[in-house]
Structures are given as structure tokens and as C-alpha cells.
């Protein structure tokens, strides 16, 4: 402050733009561990993630970034969705015309709609794959049971979001798919017809259903999904980060860990609060002191102290990987949207049900089952599967096999799961390709 | 390091893809057209004023927002068609061509320059041309997108239109349908096709079956008051040419129409949009109060004479369907000697409601005044000149082939419109299993409740025998074998009673409804697939005319040459059949509403 000549408009102008920049970004781009920690710690968005993250969590071949891709697809959907909301009207008389306008007159209209649709389908698929990854690596076991349940909830919300959005174009494809879907819901005993009426606001799909689905799709479900995602992330941190095999956490590893690749100053980067094993000068020690006690953390993670651990700084390792995954997701959605147009069929004609009338692809496995038994196929078995999913962390209490794909110890659990997955996929494929008019078996060739 | 390299590559990829996307969305065609216009206009500029009008103009979207024609329309056509109001461009190629000026459109000259009556700023473009006003690509703007309900009239055909009719649906004259949205007067000089179409609507008898608000009140076919709003011109054309193309079970006839006539009808129907932009609601209400239906007042003051009847026949377009003298619609029966076939009572009742005499007739109940019907009846009864045929063949070709077909296969020119359909005389199984008396009686007294007329007074006994012989020799061909006598009682073995009819009803519902329908009207779910169609068992005149013996025979032993099976093979006993007959007769009790008031059909067939 002493070298300032005069605080005032002149000095403000002479110090532009640095003064404004520094008022927003309080820390410079880091070149020390202290700096890296500060960057994560003092940024609203970055502080969602831990300052240091275990190296194993960064392995793309472990997670394939599926959770991240789901999140980024959700963000893409939100942004494109809001843009679409500027043009769409949830009215049975106007919706289809608006879709035609989006296609024929709005700048980037076709592209915007394509991005939204393919991101939506992609999100359903990726969320499902993420669930498979978590199961097959045993990452639902203690202490992550509740996070798994939140994840199943998110999966169901994702499918419901996709389902509600499916109706909005108000064309033949939309109308009859939702007619089929809500009819399947009505097969539930006792509450089925009430549930259907609640969803549709009427006994059949019409203006009420369109309005309800619109509100669910743009307001209610995104809020719920955002809430659950927030809790999901919180839980990941409180459960000690992403799951990893127990040997990664061994206190005295057999070999010394290699230095972390990205941070040049990392060789001496172990910092601590209590007595450090590394002898440093006092000034350096003070400089290295990063945080006071934030809280007592139970669990296997926090190894601040005199043990060499395998964690690396989030900035830049995790953040740059996340950026990479984000760019790949965006590139994928963009490329698919460039080449494939979202379908728009004839306007709704309630006198002309298509034969066959098919639910959206992620419900076709269900519809195939329904063709054998309305209750068991549409309500019984799916409810049973969801219940199984929800209860799996409590049914499977064996602690072993976490952090590895297809761990030997978990052969039974993995086999059962894969059986269900493959069965569902097969049923879905049959429903999509092998069923024709009157739900008769047809050859897709 | 690997992450950084991967980041760089993917970031580059995303950048490139964005480039593609932006390229796709920018550099539009319309900008090119506008740039071409500016260049040309600059070179054509002769005065400084003209030059400065073009200098400094940048490409931008030109839109007209028009609100006085119902929903607000946003017409961006001028974006590409920038030269539409620039008279210097009348020789240029589209899209930079001046929109024509013409006195027929109401345009006028002032100070040597043309001025438009229908200015674009007031009317926009789509109210006359249709198309998608907001579109900026040809495919969307012109309505070539098959899902767009209003393609440009006469300029655009859509991909899913039948290729045979596409060339016929092109031509600027189709736009007259849109002129009529405001210019609704009957003979507006600018819309000759609409006037011609309206005339044909009456000349061809369309008014009898279809309702158009303010014009007609037919109830047999769909209401066409908004046909122009609901359907595209390809649907209107194809449906007029071949009604069964879009609606396979339709009984709308195919009328004799030339292409020009069809075009006029299409334009007329397309002009029925259900709204008149030039009218306020008050004006519409006033018009409705003073509305006179063109046909309902009729000639109430005049005495219903035969000559009035003859005039009415021509005025009311009976020959659009029927044959009378040398005029023939090729759809309905020949009335040339109707005075020999039917009497006054029958004709009058048939006029008032055709279905009181022929239950499955497709002739509409015209809403004429009673005196008109009387006049028509009086006239028809005067047609008493019998035809002069010498041989059975001539007789068949002159009278019978109209329904039964030249080949005797029941597919004469009117067969699609008759129910029951004309008998297929080539079905050997049927023809050779019925006694000759039955055919002779059918020829002489007709078959009540059907379109088979009584020819008692039209042909002599000898002529009738001749034509029957001709039929058997030419169509049946196989010699008749001695008919085996079947053990079928002459009378119903079961007395008529409520219990018997109830038992019969139960059996009927179990076994017969698949073909004969739950209402016993012959319209069961299988009826569409079998030929001849199942009998309408509620046809009062027919059932009254058929004796128990024949019903028993048909039920127990089936009807050869048709799909009626021999139920005796399925375990039905004579008493069961008797119950069924009692049930059927109970459906045709004279007190039932469907039975006609008189019982003129009283002779029973053996």
C-alpha cells in the first residue's frame, strides 16, 4: 500500500485491467503446491473437488470417465434445453408448428434440437453404463451404499426426464410412445390407473399430459436431478473419493512411489500439519503449511502426515482430465448432431395409431416383456429389478473385491448382474429390431 | 504430458467441428440472392436516387408481419425474392423476378407506374400463395417438406404425392382457391375455377351427400365446409378420382369427370377454408340470418306436374348418378322405363328416404320439399316405354349388364354402389343349386329390399325366359344336374314365441355375428373379406318376402357359391334353425321402426 501514490481514478485507470482481474481471481496461476492447493480451495467451482485426489481415481481405464460424461451431457442438455425453451410452446395446437419452425426457420434450430436429442439418448445410455461400472468394480459396498442408492435414483430420474421430453414434439412418434408407456404404468395393481391419471391429467394423452410433461421436464426433474447430483458428489467426497483397490491405500507400500508427473515441485511436496518427517527450513515449513484442522475425518482416506501417499493435486491433474472428458463429450455430441437428424414424424393423429406403436428405446425391453404378460412384464419384473438394485449394497456385505474390474471374489455378484444386463439388452434389441406390426416377429433384414 | 497432448487434439477437433457447424448455418443462400440483387440494381441504376437506394444495403432478413388474416403470419419470402416490387426485374430469373402486375389482380396504373392493389405490406405472401412464411430455405419456405400442411398452391408438389397426379396439381390457377378466402361472391370474375367447381358441386350431385355451410346439407358423406383447411390438393384430387384410394371402405362413387372438371372441383373444395377474412363476425351473423338454402324452398307454389318433374330432374342432377334417356352417370340404376317398374307409392317413399325401400342404398335423402318429390314421382311414372330387345343377349346387355356385368360376374359399372351386390351369375355352385322358379320369380317380381327391379311389365314372359336361358348358356355353362330333394320342411317347425326368439338370439350371437354382425345387418368383421357379402338380416322387405322353407334351407344346408356354411354339419338341428328363424323374424316385425309403413311386399317366395 505504501507504494501507491494516490488511491483514486488515475491509479484505477493505470492499474487496469489487473485490478479488476485480481478482484475476481485472487490467486495467480499456481506454480507451487501451495498455489495449487489455493487454486482448488478458494474457487467456488473447483472446491467441489478435493484439493488432492488419489492417483488411482485418475485412471481412465478404471472409470472410463462415465460419471463425468453423464454430468457433462446433463450440462449440455440443460444449456440446449433452455435455448429450445425460447421457441417451444407446450400447446397441442402449437407444439408441432414450433418444431417445424425450429427445423425450418430458427438459426441453428435443427442443430440445437439434434444436440438435445442425442445428448438425451446418450445420457440414458451413459448413466446406465456408469451404473454397470460402479457395480462391476464393487463400488457400492461400505461406505458407499447410500451413494449407490442416490445413483439408482438418478438413473430412474434420467429415464423419466427422457420420457417426459419424448412427448414434447407432439408428433406421431411422441404421442404413441407415451400412450404405450403410460399404459404400461397403469398395469400396476391398485394404484396403476391413478398413476396413469396423475401422469396424464386425463384418461388419454392430450393437452393436460403435454403441459404436465413439459413442467416435469423443464422444471421439476432438472431440479431434482441437480439436487441429487449435488448430494452424489458430496457423498463421493465424504466416502473418501472414488473407490480403489485396497493395495492402493497401503501405508507402507513395497516400493517407493514414483514422483508425480505433472508437478515439478512435487518431489518435496508432502505437506503436513503435525511434525513433518521431511526436514525443511522453518520458513519453508511455514510456507508449506496449508490448512488448519478443518474437521476430524473418519475413514481410510486422510493421510496427511509423514507417509508418502499416492494423491496428486486436483489442479491441474484432475481438472485437465475433466476438461479432456468434457471436450470429448462435446465433440461427440457435435459430430453426431452434424450427421444425424432428430426424427420428426407426422403431426399427432389420434385416429391413426402406428402399427406397431413402440415406446422409447430404453423402454422397449419392458414393452417386449409386456407382450408376454402385462403385469409381470410391465410392473412386476421391472419393480423387482429396481428393488434388487436398490438393495444390492445391503444384500452383498462381503467387503472384498472393491476397486477392481471383475474381481474374482465377486464372481457371483458380477455374473448375476451381467446376466440381468444382458437379458435386458437382448429384450431391448428384440423390441427394437425384431418386432413388427401386431408385435409379430419380423426379420430386420 | 499425455493429457496435454490429448487435450490439444480434442480441443482442435471441437474447434473444427464448430467451424463446420457455423459454416452450415451461415453463408445462407438468401444472402447470395440478396448480394446478386444489389449488384444488378447497382448496374441498372440510372438516377442518383436509385443508386443511393442500393448503396450501403447489407444482406438482411426481410419480413412482413401480417395480422389481419387470423393467426399472425410472418412472411420472409421477400428475403430471397427481394426484387418482387422492383419493376426493373421483370425479365430476370427467379428468385429475383418482379411479382407480376395485372389488372386482373386489381392492380392499376398511376402516373405511368403500376401500383399494387394487394400490397405486400398489407397482405404478405402466404395468404395467397400458401407455403411456410418463416422458412429461409427453398425446401421449407415453399412447403416442399411433406409434413408442412400448406405447400405453395400450384407451384409445389410434395415428395409423397402420387406421381401420376403431380403434373396435374401444378399451375398458378390453383391459387384461385385462396382468392376465395376474401372474395366469396358466387361468380367473382377472378375465380372462374371456384365458380365452375361450385357449379359442378351441384351438377354432379355432391350436394346430396356432403354438407358445405351455406350451400348444402347432405349427411351421408363428411362435412366439406373446411375441406380446404384440412386437406392438401393432392388428397382432394386423389379422393375425387378414386375414393377408395384413401378410404378403402368408402362407398363414394367415382363420377365421370374430365381433368378440367376435377381441377375445378379441387379448387372449389380448397377454397372452403371455413373462414372469410373479409367478413367480421357481425357480418357473418347477418348473412346467416338471411341465408336461403338453394334447394329447400323448391317449387312449393307450383303444381307438381310431370313437366315440373322433368325440369327438376335436370336441375337437381339426378343423372349425375342415374341413367335417364341418353344421359348416364354410370353409378345408379337405369330409370328410363321406371314407370313400368315401380308405382307412385314406392317412388315417393323411396324419394323421401331411399333406405325405407332399399336398406343399404347409398342414395342420399335429399332435403327437397314434398311437392318436389311428388313432381318427380309424377314424371318418372310417365316413363312407360318398354325397351325393344329381340334376343336374350340384347336384353341382358341392355338391362342386366349395368349391374351384373357384361361377363355376368356381378361386376357391372354400378356394382360397387349396390348392397346387396349384384349376383355373380358365373357361380356355378349357386346357379345350379337353386330352382328355376326362383330365378323367374326374381326376374318377374324383383327381389324386394334390393336393387333388383321387378321386370314384370318391362319384359314379356318370353323375353324373361330368353334372358334366363342366355345367362345359363353363356355364364353358367355347366349343365344342371337333377336337384336332390332335401328334407327341409315348408313351414318353421318351431312356433313363434319369445322364448324361441331368445334361444335363437343366443345362438345367433354365438355363431353368426362374425359375418352377419352383432346387429344382424350383414356388417360383421369378416364381411369385408367375403364375396358376396353376408345378407343384411334386418332388410325388412327382403326377409318378409322369403319363406321359412328357403331360410331353413340356407341355414341348414348353406348357400353354395357363397360363404354361408351348411350348419347342419356343425350340429345345428332343425329346431335350432327354427329358433334362429324366429329370432330373425322378430327383428323384422312390422312394428319395428325399420319396417316401412306399408306392406306392399307381401308375396312369398317358395
mmCIF file of N, CA, C and O in Angstrom, chain B residues 354-401:
data_model
loop_
_atom_site.group_PDB
_atom_site.id
_atom_site.type_symbol
_atom_site.label_atom_id
_atom_site.label_comp_id
_atom_site.label_asym_id
_atom_site.label_seq_id
_atom_site.Cartn_x
_atom_site.Cartn_y
_atom_site.Cartn_z
ATOM 1 N N UNK B 354 -84.550 -43.227 -49.198
ATOM 2 C CA UNK B 354 -84.243 -44.417 -50.006
ATOM 3 C C UNK B 354 -84.083 -45.677 -49.172
ATOM 4 O O UNK B 354 -84.398 -46.767 -49.633
ATOM 5 N N UNK B 355 -83.629 -45.531 -47.959
ATOM 6 C CA UNK B 355 -83.376 -46.705 -47.143
ATOM 7 C C UNK B 355 -84.645 -47.335 -46.593
ATOM 8 O O UNK B 355 -84.606 -48.411 -46.008
ATOM 9 N N UNK B 356 -85.776 -46.657 -46.818
ATOM 10 C CA UNK B 356 -87.023 -47.312 -46.402
ATOM 11 C C UNK B 356 -87.411 -48.405 -47.378
ATOM 12 O O UNK B 356 -88.183 -49.288 -47.038
ATOM 13 N N UNK B 357 -86.850 -48.335 -48.570
ATOM 14 C CA UNK B 357 -87.164 -49.358 -49.560
ATOM 15 C C UNK B 357 -85.974 -50.270 -49.824
ATOM 16 O O UNK B 357 -86.133 -51.461 -50.070
ATOM 17 N N UNK B 358 -84.800 -49.696 -49.853
ATOM 18 C CA UNK B 358 -83.574 -50.499 -50.042
ATOM 19 C C UNK B 358 -82.654 -50.134 -48.883
ATOM 20 O O UNK B 358 -81.938 -49.140 -48.931
ATOM 21 N N UNK B 359 -82.653 -50.963 -47.834
ATOM 22 C CA UNK B 359 -81.996 -50.542 -46.574
ATOM 23 C C UNK B 359 -80.535 -50.178 -46.700
ATOM 24 O O UNK B 359 -80.026 -49.410 -45.907
ATOM 25 N N UNK B 360 -79.850 -50.755 -47.678
ATOM 26 C CA UNK B 360 -78.424 -50.434 -47.754
ATOM 27 C C UNK B 360 -78.106 -49.587 -48.964
ATOM 28 O O UNK B 360 -76.991 -49.605 -49.479
ATOM 29 N N UNK B 361 -79.097 -48.803 -49.378
ATOM 30 C CA UNK B 361 -78.862 -47.928 -50.521
ATOM 31 C C UNK B 361 -77.930 -46.786 -50.127
ATOM 32 O O UNK B 361 -77.950 -46.330 -48.986
ATOM 33 N N UNK B 362 -77.113 -46.339 -51.082
ATOM 34 C CA UNK B 362 -76.243 -45.190 -50.790
ATOM 35 C C UNK B 362 -76.828 -43.908 -51.341
ATOM 36 O O UNK B 362 -76.202 -42.857 -51.301
ATOM 37 N N UNK B 363 -78.061 -43.964 -51.853
ATOM 38 C CA UNK B 363 -78.654 -42.728 -52.365
ATOM 39 C C UNK B 363 -78.979 -41.832 -51.183
ATOM 40 O O UNK B 363 -79.579 -42.281 -50.206
ATOM 41 N N UNK B 364 -78.568 -40.570 -51.245
ATOM 42 C CA UNK B 364 -78.840 -39.700 -50.097
ATOM 43 C C UNK B 364 -80.312 -39.327 -50.019
ATOM 44 O O UNK B 364 -81.037 -39.366 -51.002
ATOM 45 N N UNK B 365 -80.738 -38.956 -48.798
ATOM 46 C CA UNK B 365 -82.091 -38.417 -48.637
ATOM 47 C C UNK B 365 -82.013 -36.936 -48.945
ATOM 48 O O UNK B 365 -81.568 -36.146 -48.123
ATOM 49 N N UNK B 366 -82.404 -36.563 -50.128
ATOM 50 C CA UNK B 366 -82.332 -35.157 -50.494
ATOM 51 C C UNK B 366 -83.356 -34.368 -49.689
ATOM 52 O O UNK B 366 -84.443 -34.824 -49.432
ATOM 53 N N UNK B 367 -82.995 -33.164 -49.321
ATOM 54 C CA UNK B 367 -83.903 -32.369 -48.486
ATOM 55 C C UNK B 367 -84.856 -31.528 -49.294
ATOM 56 O O UNK B 367 -85.084 -30.365 -48.983
ATOM 57 N N UNK B 368 -85.415 -32.094 -50.350
ATOM 58 C CA UNK B 368 -86.336 -31.292 -51.171
ATOM 59 C C UNK B 368 -87.676 -31.151 -50.463
ATOM 60 O O UNK B 368 -88.007 -31.897 -49.550
ATOM 61 N N UNK B 369 -88.481 -30.211 -50.965
ATOM 62 C CA UNK B 369 -89.854 -30.079 -50.461
ATOM 63 C C UNK B 369 -90.676 -31.254 -50.957
ATOM 64 O O UNK B 369 -90.393 -31.859 -51.991
ATOM 65 N N UNK B 370 -91.735 -31.571 -50.218
ATOM 66 C CA UNK B 370 -92.569 -32.744 -50.577
ATOM 67 C C UNK B 370 -93.147 -32.605 -51.967
ATOM 68 O O UNK B 370 -93.245 -33.584 -52.725
ATOM 69 N N UNK B 371 -93.502 -31.378 -52.338
ATOM 70 C CA UNK B 371 -94.112 -31.182 -53.661
ATOM 71 C C UNK B 371 -93.094 -31.511 -54.744
ATOM 72 O O UNK B 371 -93.462 -31.986 -55.831
ATOM 73 N N UNK B 372 -91.811 -31.259 -54.469
ATOM 74 C CA UNK B 372 -90.799 -31.616 -55.462
ATOM 75 C C UNK B 372 -90.782 -33.118 -55.668
ATOM 76 O O UNK B 372 -90.717 -33.606 -56.798
ATOM 77 N N UNK B 373 -90.836 -33.846 -54.561
ATOM 78 C CA UNK B 373 -90.833 -35.304 -54.688
ATOM 79 C C UNK B 373 -92.046 -35.775 -55.471
ATOM 80 O O UNK B 373 -91.965 -36.678 -56.306
ATOM 81 N N UNK B 374 -93.170 -35.160 -55.186
ATOM 82 C CA UNK B 374 -94.387 -35.555 -55.901
ATOM 83 C C UNK B 374 -94.221 -35.298 -57.392
ATOM 84 O O UNK B 374 -94.590 -36.137 -58.234
ATOM 85 N N UNK B 375 -93.646 -34.144 -57.726
ATOM 86 C CA UNK B 375 -93.456 -33.829 -59.150
ATOM 87 C C UNK B 375 -92.529 -34.845 -59.797
ATOM 88 O O UNK B 375 -92.798 -35.342 -60.904
ATOM 89 N N UNK B 376 -91.456 -35.160 -59.098
ATOM 90 C CA UNK B 376 -90.505 -36.120 -59.658
ATOM 91 C C UNK B 376 -91.160 -37.474 -59.845
ATOM 92 O O UNK B 376 -90.960 -38.148 -60.868
ATOM 93 N N UNK B 377 -91.919 -37.881 -58.845
ATOM 94 C CA UNK B 377 -92.609 -39.159 -58.961
ATOM 95 C C UNK B 377 -93.555 -39.151 -60.152
ATOM 96 O O UNK B 377 -93.578 -40.093 -60.954
ATOM 97 N N UNK B 378 -94.330 -38.065 -60.246
ATOM 98 C CA UNK B 378 -95.288 -37.982 -61.354
ATOM 99 C C UNK B 378 -94.584 -38.122 -62.692
ATOM 100 O O UNK B 378 -95.070 -38.795 -63.603
ATOM 101 N N UNK B 379 -93.398 -37.485 -62.773
ATOM 102 C CA UNK B 379 -92.685 -37.571 -64.044
ATOM 103 C C UNK B 379 -92.187 -38.996 -64.306
ATOM 104 O O UNK B 379 -92.355 -39.556 -65.383
ATOM 105 N N UNK B 380 -91.563 -39.582 -63.288
ATOM 106 C CA UNK B 380 -90.963 -40.907 -63.503
ATOM 107 C C UNK B 380 -92.024 -41.928 -63.899
ATOM 108 O O UNK B 380 -91.773 -42.831 -64.695
ATOM 109 N N UNK B 381 -93.196 -41.765 -63.327
ATOM 110 C CA UNK B 381 -94.255 -42.739 -63.619
ATOM 111 C C UNK B 381 -94.685 -42.655 -65.077
ATOM 112 O O UNK B 381 -95.233 -43.616 -65.637
ATOM 113 N N UNK B 382 -94.380 -41.513 -65.725
ATOM 114 C CA UNK B 382 -94.764 -41.405 -67.140
ATOM 115 C C UNK B 382 -93.786 -42.124 -68.051
ATOM 116 O O UNK B 382 -94.040 -42.250 -69.254
ATOM 117 N N UNK B 383 -92.674 -42.581 -67.498
ATOM 118 C CA UNK B 383 -91.691 -43.271 -68.346
ATOM 119 C C UNK B 383 -92.156 -44.703 -68.521
ATOM 120 O O UNK B 383 -91.816 -45.588 -67.737
ATOM 121 N N UNK B 384 -92.934 -44.955 -69.543
ATOM 122 C CA UNK B 384 -93.527 -46.275 -69.657
ATOM 123 C C UNK B 384 -93.213 -46.933 -70.986
ATOM 124 O O UNK B 384 -93.927 -47.820 -71.430
ATOM 125 N N UNK B 385 -92.150 -46.481 -71.637
ATOM 126 C CA UNK B 385 -91.828 -47.105 -72.929
ATOM 127 C C UNK B 385 -90.939 -48.297 -72.690
ATOM 128 O O UNK B 385 -89.796 -48.148 -72.262
ATOM 129 N N UNK B 386 -91.434 -49.507 -72.982
ATOM 130 C CA UNK B 386 -90.559 -50.650 -72.746
ATOM 131 C C UNK B 386 -89.451 -50.697 -73.777
ATOM 132 O O UNK B 386 -89.643 -50.267 -74.914
ATOM 133 N N UNK B 387 -88.314 -51.245 -73.411
ATOM 134 C CA UNK B 387 -87.230 -51.375 -74.388
ATOM 135 C C UNK B 387 -87.568 -52.479 -75.380
ATOM 136 O O UNK B 387 -88.309 -53.406 -75.067
ATOM 137 N N UNK B 388 -87.042 -52.368 -76.586
ATOM 138 C CA UNK B 388 -87.346 -53.364 -77.610
ATOM 139 C C UNK B 388 -86.111 -54.191 -77.862
ATOM 140 O O UNK B 388 -85.241 -53.824 -78.649
ATOM 141 N N UNK B 389 -86.000 -55.277 -77.156
ATOM 142 C CA UNK B 389 -84.880 -56.171 -77.408
ATOM 143 C C UNK B 389 -85.398 -57.429 -78.061
ATOM 144 O O UNK B 389 -86.468 -57.931 -77.735
ATOM 145 N N UNK B 390 -84.610 -57.967 -78.972
ATOM 146 C CA UNK B 390 -85.107 -59.125 -79.684
ATOM 147 C C UNK B 390 -84.576 -60.421 -79.108
ATOM 148 O O UNK B 390 -85.254 -61.413 -79.062
ATOM 149 N N UNK B 391 -83.328 -60.413 -78.708
ATOM 150 C CA UNK B 391 -82.766 -61.670 -78.213
ATOM 151 C C UNK B 391 -82.453 -61.549 -76.728
ATOM 152 O O UNK B 391 -82.410 -60.446 -76.164
ATOM 153 N N UNK B 392 -82.234 -62.721 -76.147
ATOM 154 C CA UNK B 392 -81.851 -62.740 -74.738
ATOM 155 C C UNK B 392 -80.558 -61.969 -74.520
ATOM 156 O O UNK B 392 -80.381 -61.257 -73.536
ATOM 157 N N UNK B 393 -79.656 -62.098 -75.496
ATOM 158 C CA UNK B 393 -78.372 -61.415 -75.337
ATOM 159 C C UNK B 393 -78.562 -59.917 -75.317
ATOM 160 O O UNK B 393 -78.002 -59.203 -74.478
ATOM 161 N N UNK B 394 -79.377 -59.405 -76.235
ATOM 162 C CA UNK B 394 -79.619 -57.965 -76.271
ATOM 163 C C UNK B 394 -80.241 -57.493 -74.969
ATOM 164 O O UNK B 394 -79.890 -56.435 -74.437
ATOM 165 N N UNK B 395 -81.207 -58.304 -74.513
ATOM 166 C CA UNK B 395 -81.861 -57.924 -73.255
ATOM 167 C C UNK B 395 -80.860 -57.848 -72.123
ATOM 168 O O UNK B 395 -80.830 -56.893 -71.352
ATOM 169 N N UNK B 396 -80.030 -58.891 -72.053
ATOM 170 C CA UNK B 396 -79.051 -58.904 -70.951
ATOM 171 C C UNK B 396 -78.146 -57.694 -71.023
ATOM 172 O O UNK B 396 -77.922 -56.983 -70.040
ATOM 173 N N UNK B 397 -77.625 -57.450 -72.240
ATOM 174 C CA UNK B 397 -76.672 -56.353 -72.358
ATOM 175 C C UNK B 397 -77.353 -55.017 -72.134
ATOM 176 O O UNK B 397 -76.754 -54.070 -71.645
ATOM 177 N N UNK B 398 -78.626 -54.915 -72.504
ATOM 178 C CA UNK B 398 -79.322 -53.645 -72.391
ATOM 179 C C UNK B 398 -79.803 -53.321 -70.975
ATOM 180 O O UNK B 398 -79.822 -52.166 -70.568
ATOM 181 N N UNK B 399 -80.230 -54.377 -70.256
ATOM 182 C CA UNK B 399 -80.810 -54.114 -68.930
ATOM 183 C C UNK B 399 -79.933 -54.663 -67.814
ATOM 184 O O UNK B 399 -79.649 -53.965 -66.831
ATOM 185 N N UNK B 400 -79.523 -55.933 -67.956
ATOM 186 C CA UNK B 400 -78.914 -56.611 -66.811
ATOM 187 C C UNK B 400 -77.445 -56.272 -66.620
ATOM 188 O O UNK B 400 -76.946 -56.218 -65.493
ATOM 189 N N UNK B 401 -76.742 -56.042 -67.755
ATOM 190 C CA UNK B 401 -75.286 -55.896 -67.648
ATOM 191 C C UNK B 401 -74.890 -54.664 -66.855
ATOM 192 O O UNK B 401 -73.768 -54.601 -66.339
#
